[in-house]
Tab-separated table of C-alpha atoms and ligand atoms in Angstrom:
chain	number	residue	atom	x	y	z
A	8	UNK	CA	-15.153	0.096	48.530
A	9	UNK	CA	-18.366	-0.159	46.622
A	10	UNK	CA	-17.262	0.120	43.001
A	11	UNK	CA	-20.054	-1.205	40.798
A	12	UNK	CA	-18.015	-1.621	37.616
A	13	UNK	CA	-14.561	-3.140	37.923
A	14	UNK	CA	-13.083	-3.402	34.424
A	15	UNK	CA	-9.811	-4.692	35.803
A	16	UNK	CA	-11.496	-7.989	36.725
A	17	UNK	CA	-11.376	-9.202	33.101
A	18	UNK	CA	-7.761	-8.098	32.640
A	19	UNK	CA	-6.262	-10.111	35.493
A	20	UNK	CA	-4.469	-12.836	33.564
A	21	UNK	CA	-3.116	-13.292	30.064
A	22	UNK	CA	-5.643	-16.066	29.170
A	23	UNK	CA	-8.437	-13.830	30.428
A	24	UNK	CA	-7.209	-10.960	28.283
A	25	UNK	CA	-6.897	-13.283	25.285
A	26	UNK	CA	-10.429	-14.562	25.826
A	27	UNK	CA	-11.860	-11.066	25.610
A	28	UNK	CA	-9.596	-9.766	22.834
A	29	UNK	CA	-11.819	-7.855	20.407
A	30	UNK	CA	-9.326	-7.491	17.553
A	31	UNK	CA	-6.469	-9.498	16.141
A	32	UNK	CA	-3.589	-8.892	13.795
A	33	UNK	CA	-2.412	-11.952	11.929
A	34	UNK	CA	0.003	-12.315	9.025
A	35	UNK	CA	-3.045	-13.275	6.949
A	36	UNK	CA	-4.173	-9.641	7.152
A	37	UNK	CA	-0.792	-8.233	6.072
A	38	UNK	CA	0.564	-7.388	2.627
A	39	UNK	CA	4.304	-6.892	2.095
A	40	UNK	CA	5.567	-4.304	-0.420
A	41	UNK	CA	8.647	-4.830	-2.632
A	42	UNK	CA	10.534	-2.545	-5.009
A	43	UNK	CA	11.387	-4.478	-8.153
A	44	UNK	CA	14.679	-3.691	-9.879
A	45	UNK	CA	16.355	-5.269	-12.906
A	46	UNK	CA	19.226	-7.732	-12.602
A	47	UNK	CA	19.874	-10.984	-10.776
A	48	UNK	CA	20.561	-11.921	-7.197
A	49	UNK	CA	19.521	-8.552	-5.778
A	50	UNK	CA	17.841	-8.454	-2.367
A	51	UNK	CA	18.971	-5.322	-0.649
A	52	UNK	CA	17.464	-2.997	1.903
A	53	UNK	CA	17.392	0.589	0.670
A	54	UNK	CA	18.624	1.609	4.118
A	55	UNK	CA	19.676	-1.085	6.509
A	56	UNK	CA	16.977	-2.015	8.982
A	57	UNK	CA	14.347	0.216	7.352
A	58	UNK	CA	12.287	-2.569	5.787
A	59	UNK	CA	12.156	-1.287	2.191
A	60	UNK	CA	13.538	-3.984	-0.099
A	61	UNK	CA	14.920	-3.745	-3.613
A	62	UNK	CA	14.584	-7.172	-5.202
A	63	UNK	CA	15.331	-8.587	-8.627
A	64	UNK	CA	12.724	-10.957	-10.120
A	65	UNK	CA	14.642	-14.134	-9.188
A	66	UNK	CA	14.926	-13.069	-5.540
A	67	UNK	CA	11.292	-12.089	-5.412
A	68	UNK	CA	10.574	-15.709	-6.194
A	69	UNK	CA	12.358	-16.755	-2.980
A	70	UNK	CA	10.678	-14.043	-0.970
A	71	UNK	CA	7.210	-15.052	-2.118
A	72	UNK	CA	7.916	-18.680	-1.256
A	73	UNK	CA	9.040	-17.679	2.230
A	74	UNK	CA	6.084	-15.341	2.830
A	75	UNK	CA	3.601	-17.893	1.576
A	76	UNK	CA	4.926	-20.555	3.969
A	77	UNK	CA	4.526	-18.083	6.814
A	78	UNK	CA	0.939	-17.354	5.764
A	79	UNK	CA	1.408	-13.708	4.741
A	80	UNK	CA	-1.712	-12.374	3.027
A	81	UNK	CA	-0.227	-10.862	-0.107
A	82	UNK	CA	2.616	-9.136	-1.902
A	83	UNK	CA	2.567	-5.678	-3.453
A	84	UNK	CA	4.992	-4.743	-6.226
A	85	UNK	CA	6.377	-1.339	-7.170
A	86	UNK	CA	8.501	-1.048	-10.306
A	87	UNK	CA	11.799	0.829	-10.265
A	88	UNK	CA	12.642	1.166	-13.974
A	89	UNK	CA	16.144	1.550	-15.438
A	90	UNK	CA	15.034	4.388	-17.704
A	91	UNK	CA	12.530	7.211	-17.318
A	92	UNK	CA	10.242	8.623	-20.014
A	93	UNK	CA	7.674	11.358	-19.844
A	94	UNK	CA	5.187	10.399	-22.559
A	95	UNK	CA	4.060	7.038	-21.217
A	96	UNK	CA	4.799	5.435	-24.591
A	97	UNK	CA	7.417	2.892	-23.519
A	98	UNK	CA	5.762	1.592	-20.390
A	99	UNK	CA	5.864	-2.035	-21.478
A	100	UNK	CA	9.639	-1.953	-21.838
A	101	UNK	CA	10.117	0.205	-18.748
A	102	UNK	CA	8.165	-2.438	-16.849
A	103	UNK	CA	10.124	-5.420	-18.216
A	104	UNK	CA	11.552	-6.334	-14.790
A	105	UNK	CA	8.138	-5.966	-13.248
A	106	UNK	CA	6.735	-8.347	-15.853
A	107	UNK	CA	9.484	-10.845	-15.052
A	108	UNK	CA	8.858	-10.407	-11.334
A	109	UNK	CA	5.142	-11.068	-11.742
A	110	UNK	CA	5.988	-14.223	-13.703
A	111	UNK	CA	8.372	-15.421	-10.980
A	112	UNK	CA	5.954	-14.680	-8.153
A	113	UNK	CA	3.040	-16.342	-9.915
A	114	UNK	CA	4.970	-19.453	-10.917
A	115	UNK	CA	6.435	-19.791	-7.402
A	116	UNK	CA	3.102	-19.540	-5.583
A	117	UNK	CA	0.179	-19.134	-8.011
A	118	UNK	CA	-2.399	-18.632	-5.268
A	119	UNK	CA	-0.524	-15.872	-3.401
A	120	UNK	CA	-2.578	-12.682	-3.910
A	121	UNK	CA	-0.425	-10.360	-6.011
A	122	UNK	CA	-0.897	-6.591	-6.071
A	123	UNK	CA	0.824	-4.099	-8.359
A	124	UNK	CA	0.981	-0.344	-8.039
A	125	UNK	CA	-0.368	1.722	-10.930
A	126	UNK	CA	1.222	5.170	-11.030
A	127	UNK	CA	3.669	7.112	-13.172
A	128	UNK	CA	5.870	8.771	-10.533
A	129	UNK	CA	8.670	6.188	-10.686
A	130	UNK	CA	8.567	6.051	-14.498
A	131	UNK	CA	8.886	9.746	-15.398
A	132	UNK	CA	11.813	12.185	-15.128
A	133	UNK	CA	9.624	14.750	-13.328
A	134	UNK	CA	8.438	12.224	-10.741
A	135	UNK	CA	4.780	13.210	-10.884
A	136	UNK	CA	2.047	10.587	-10.763
A	137	UNK	CA	0.572	11.631	-14.130
A	138	UNK	CA	1.622	13.215	-17.430
A	139	UNK	CA	2.836	16.793	-17.269
A	140	UNK	CA	2.101	19.628	-19.715
A	141	UNK	CA	3.782	22.892	-18.810
A	142	UNK	CA	3.486	22.916	-15.047
A	143	UNK	CA	0.210	21.061	-14.954
A	144	UNK	CA	-0.317	17.412	-14.097
A	145	UNK	CA	-2.976	16.686	-16.708
A	146	UNK	CA	-5.850	14.447	-15.708
A	147	UNK	CA	-7.531	12.781	-18.665
A	148	UNK	CA	-4.442	11.905	-20.683
A	149	UNK	CA	-2.890	10.456	-17.524
A	150	UNK	CA	-5.961	8.304	-16.961
A	151	UNK	CA	-5.534	6.758	-20.441
A	152	UNK	CA	-1.930	5.821	-19.734
A	153	UNK	CA	-2.776	4.449	-16.286
A	154	UNK	CA	-5.482	2.286	-17.863
A	155	UNK	CA	-2.942	0.925	-20.369
A	156	UNK	CA	-0.548	0.214	-17.529
A	157	UNK	CA	-3.290	-1.655	-15.675
A	158	UNK	CA	-4.092	-3.827	-18.689
A	159	UNK	CA	-0.420	-4.785	-19.053
A	160	UNK	CA	-0.085	-5.704	-15.373
A	161	UNK	CA	-3.278	-7.682	-15.527
A	162	UNK	CA	-2.231	-9.614	-18.628
A	163	UNK	CA	1.079	-10.431	-16.957
A	164	UNK	CA	-0.815	-12.025	-14.087
A	165	UNK	CA	-1.436	-9.747	-11.108
A	166	UNK	CA	-4.634	-10.274	-9.143
A	167	UNK	CA	-5.035	-6.616	-8.164
A	168	UNK	CA	-4.105	-3.424	-9.962
A	169	UNK	CA	-3.687	-0.631	-7.422
A	170	UNK	CA	-3.951	2.888	-8.818
A	171	UNK	CA	-2.215	5.267	-6.394
A	172	UNK	CA	-2.055	8.287	-8.712
A	173	UNK	CA	-5.179	10.125	-7.461
A	174	UNK	CA	-6.332	11.287	-10.925
A	175	UNK	CA	-10.091	11.736	-11.243
A	176	UNK	CA	-12.048	9.043	-13.072
A	177	UNK	CA	-9.278	6.487	-13.257
A	178	UNK	CA	-11.159	3.680	-11.553
A	179	UNK	CA	-13.956	3.712	-14.142
A	180	UNK	CA	-11.447	4.007	-16.993
A	181	UNK	CA	-9.312	1.164	-15.659
A	182	UNK	CA	-12.361	-1.072	-15.108
A	183	UNK	CA	-13.570	-0.606	-18.682
A	184	UNK	CA	-10.076	-1.056	-20.137
A	185	UNK	CA	-9.660	-4.292	-18.171
A	186	UNK	CA	-13.065	-5.582	-19.221
A	187	UNK	CA	-12.566	-4.656	-22.883
A	188	UNK	CA	-9.355	-6.680	-22.800
A	189	UNK	CA	-10.995	-9.724	-21.279
A	190	UNK	CA	-9.456	-9.106	-17.855
A	191	UNK	CA	-12.721	-9.394	-15.953
A	192	UNK	CA	-11.172	-11.380	-13.096
A	193	UNK	CA	-8.617	-8.724	-12.228
A	194	UNK	CA	-9.623	-6.657	-9.223
A	195	UNK	CA	-9.028	-2.984	-8.575
A	196	UNK	CA	-7.704	-1.918	-5.199
A	197	UNK	CA	-8.144	1.821	-5.300
A	198	UNK	CA	-6.018	4.197	-3.284
A	199	UNK	CA	-9.184	6.106	-2.537
A	200	UNK	CA	-8.096	8.324	0.339
A	201	UNK	CA	-4.477	9.272	-0.164
A	202	UNK	CA	-3.107	12.326	1.566
A	203	UNK	CA	-0.423	14.655	0.257
A	204	UNK	CA	1.789	13.468	3.073
A	205	UNK	CA	5.243	13.994	4.523
A	206	UNK	CA	5.294	10.329	5.500
A	207	UNK	CA	6.246	9.026	2.029
A	208	UNK	CA	9.904	10.077	2.280
A	209	UNK	CA	11.618	6.668	2.484
A	210	UNK	CA	9.381	5.305	-0.282
A	211	UNK	CA	10.472	8.038	-2.677
A	212	UNK	CA	14.071	7.212	-1.900
A	213	UNK	CA	13.411	3.542	-2.706
A	214	UNK	CA	11.342	4.187	-5.842
A	215	UNK	CA	13.385	7.174	-7.069
A	216	UNK	CA	10.094	8.981	-7.397
A	217	UNK	CA	10.370	12.347	-5.639
A	218	UNK	CA	8.844	15.121	-7.782
A	219	UNK	CA	11.505	17.258	-9.455
A	220	UNK	CA	9.330	20.380	-9.276
A	221	UNK	CA	6.364	21.403	-7.151
A	222	UNK	CA	4.579	18.865	-5.011
A	223	UNK	CA	1.614	16.482	-5.202
A	224	UNK	CA	-1.003	18.771	-3.681
A	225	UNK	CA	-2.946	19.284	-6.902
A	226	UNK	CA	-3.902	15.604	-6.953
A	227	UNK	CA	-3.348	14.014	-3.530
A	228	UNK	CA	-5.786	14.995	-0.772
A	229	UNK	CA	-5.289	17.650	1.887
A	230	UNK	CA	-5.192	16.201	5.406
A	231	UNK	CA	-7.677	18.873	6.516
A	232	UNK	CA	-10.756	17.361	4.911
A	233	UNK	CA	-12.923	14.653	6.368
A	234	UNK	CA	-15.937	15.147	4.086
A	235	UNK	CA	-13.764	15.234	0.990
A	236	UNK	CA	-12.242	11.920	2.070
A	237	UNK	CA	-15.695	10.370	2.141
A	238	UNK	CA	-16.410	11.715	-1.346
A	239	UNK	CA	-13.171	10.162	-2.627
A	240	UNK	CA	-14.136	6.836	-1.078
A	241	UNK	CA	-17.672	6.753	-2.439
A	242	UNK	CA	-16.646	7.966	-5.889
A	243	UNK	CA	-14.168	5.111	-6.292
A	244	UNK	CA	-16.721	2.627	-5.051
A	245	UNK	CA	-19.254	3.933	-7.594
A	246	UNK	CA	-16.682	3.678	-10.346
A	247	UNK	CA	-16.192	-0.018	-9.633
A	248	UNK	CA	-13.346	-0.417	-7.155
A	249	UNK	CA	-13.348	-3.889	-5.544
A	250	UNK	CA	-11.503	-2.719	-2.456
A	251	UNK	CA	-10.437	0.655	-1.107
A	252	UNK	CA	-7.273	1.868	0.545
A	253	UNK	CA	-6.608	4.679	2.999
A	254	UNK	CA	-3.142	6.094	3.612
A	255	UNK	CA	-1.162	6.994	5.607
A	256	UNK	CA	-2.828	4.680	8.118
A	257	UNK	CA	-1.632	5.962	11.476
A	258	UNK	CA	-2.405	9.629	10.907
A	259	UNK	CA	-5.841	8.810	9.458
A	260	UNK	CA	-7.338	6.294	11.870
A	261	UNK	CA	-10.472	8.434	12.071
A	262	UNK	CA	-10.924	8.208	8.302
A	263	UNK	CA	-10.464	4.443	8.386
A	264	UNK	CA	-13.286	4.326	10.943
A	265	UNK	CA	-15.433	6.709	8.848
A	266	UNK	CA	-14.825	4.536	5.793
A	267	UNK	CA	-15.700	1.373	7.706
A	268	UNK	CA	-19.027	2.941	8.573
A	269	UNK	CA	-19.614	4.292	5.061
A	270	UNK	CA	-19.209	0.997	3.167
A	271	UNK	CA	-19.207	-2.774	3.503
A	272	UNK	CA	-16.511	-3.097	0.836
A	273	UNK	CA	-13.110	-4.470	1.886
A	274	UNK	CA	-10.859	-1.781	3.339
A	275	UNK	CA	-7.081	-1.639	3.190
A	276	UNK	CA	-4.868	0.741	5.123
A	277	UNK	CA	-1.244	1.431	4.243
A	278	UNK	CA	1.197	1.857	7.109
A	279	UNK	CA	3.498	3.927	4.940
A	280	UNK	CA	7.263	4.061	4.794
A	281	UNK	CA	7.651	7.111	7.029
A	282	UNK	CA	5.373	5.701	9.707
A	283	UNK	CA	7.334	2.474	9.785
A	284	UNK	CA	10.644	4.355	9.692
A	285	UNK	CA	9.648	6.582	12.606
A	286	UNK	CA	9.068	3.593	14.831
A	287	UNK	CA	12.260	1.908	13.641
A	288	UNK	CA	14.309	5.039	14.253
A	289	UNK	CA	12.811	5.621	17.691
A	290	UNK	CA	13.449	1.975	18.529
A	291	UNK	CA	17.055	2.212	17.362
A	292	UNK	CA	17.506	5.355	19.453
A	293	UNK	CA	16.397	3.430	22.543
A	294	UNK	CA	13.319	5.618	22.965
A	295	UNK	CA	10.627	2.994	22.462
A	296	UNK	CA	10.340	-0.791	22.217
A	297	UNK	CA	9.991	-1.166	18.435
A	298	UNK	CA	8.303	-4.579	18.436
A	299	UNK	CA	5.658	-3.528	20.929
A	300	UNK	CA	5.067	-0.179	19.244
A	301	UNK	CA	4.668	-1.947	15.911
A	302	UNK	CA	2.182	-4.491	17.296
A	303	UNK	CA	0.215	-1.698	18.942
A	304	UNK	CA	0.137	0.389	15.767
A	305	UNK	CA	-1.073	-2.543	13.647
A	306	UNK	CA	-3.766	-3.334	16.212
A	307	UNK	CA	-4.978	0.268	16.186
A	308	UNK	CA	-5.305	0.146	12.393
A	309	UNK	CA	-7.340	-3.055	12.598
A	310	UNK	CA	-9.477	-1.629	15.405
A	311	UNK	CA	-10.160	1.454	13.294
A	312	UNK	CA	-11.734	-0.899	10.760
A	313	UNK	CA	-9.123	-1.986	8.213
A	314	UNK	CA	-9.452	-5.548	6.929
A	315	UNK	CA	-5.970	-5.631	5.457
A	316	UNK	CA	-2.818	-3.681	6.274
A	317	UNK	CA	-0.068	-3.032	3.780
A	318	UNK	CA	3.042	-2.810	5.920
A	319	UNK	CA	6.804	-3.139	5.646
A	320	UNK	CA	6.513	-5.169	8.840
A	321	UNK	CA	4.834	-8.159	7.171
A	322	UNK	CA	8.147	-9.727	6.229
A	323	UNK	CA	9.630	-9.354	9.742
A	324	UNK	CA	6.427	-10.637	11.250
A	325	UNK	CA	6.568	-13.711	9.006
A	326	UNK	CA	10.166	-14.442	9.951
A	327	UNK	CA	9.678	-14.318	13.702
B	6	LIG	C1	3.102	6.188	-5.686
B	6	LIG	C2	3.015	5.776	-4.274
B	6	LIG	C3	3.582	6.389	-3.137
B	6	LIG	C4	3.335	5.532	-2.068
B	6	LIG	C5	2.604	4.462	-2.565
B	6	LIG	N1	2.389	4.631	-3.913
B	6	LIG	C6	4.409	7.598	-2.986
B	6	LIG	C7	3.922	8.939	-3.304
B	6	LIG	O1	2.723	9.175	-3.520
B	6	LIG	O2	4.796	9.812	-3.374
B	6	LIG	C8	3.840	5.748	-0.664
B	6	LIG	C9	3.996	4.525	0.174
B	6	LIG	C10	4.943	4.654	1.310
B	6	LIG	O3	5.395	5.746	1.689
B	6	LIG	O4	5.261	3.602	1.867
B	6	LIG	N2	2.399	7.312	-6.028
């Protein structure tokens, strides 16, 4: 047959396919999340096999050592405090374990890029990402508290503060608070495009952060809106974000691509807890090959244009 273009010719052998591989996923591009709890000797999966780890500061030290040897790109910390408060006035003491964890991680491997979440949902009784007055999640007062939280995390040693609250104007406020406190070397990774998503379920179980009333739709983005996503991205860039994050990753591959084309700034995508859990559960049910599905999903996120992927799979990947 006369077939002028035969694409199968370059797919014939594994070395041939490797030679023409356009995208790669390496552990260098992955960041592993951890949920920091108080105590000693704790390293426990929230649900077995689901990849969300509660760790105490001393165990985080071991984890960071292991990940660093394997070449994992970074570690992201979420605090799970012992006590909740709604006024944001005791954050320093609520974050005591987080402070200890940052100290352990930084003394174990000083050069390992360390990220910390900035948000109030795990620290308040109502589980919303900002301060609440009546039934409203108030913006400007929340921004002040988030900026204070960022300064604390920065002084304790993180390389990146990562606001995931979705209040307006927080990137600018955090940047000036950091600078005023001499923290000019601390970067901001902004959760710029964050959907009000059903895929955060396992995370909320791990962080004890499900909202006790209402939902997050008055601050997180609706999945309907592509142009609004671009506005979120560009606003955070204008306000001084060093890097931008899109999440969930797998249901927003188009927005990762849009973002890649809209800016040259570093882009992160978060393969969130529910996305990871779906693949795990389907794998456990014998419906799909988990390892292959995972590799394929990470590749698609890279192909869409993400430089770095935050994923619960980083740790498994490193241990293979
Ligand atoms: C905190 C925060 C959430 C996630 C990251 N930061 C949960 C939420 O918004 O309810 C979700 C990450 C995941 O599901 O893995 N606001």
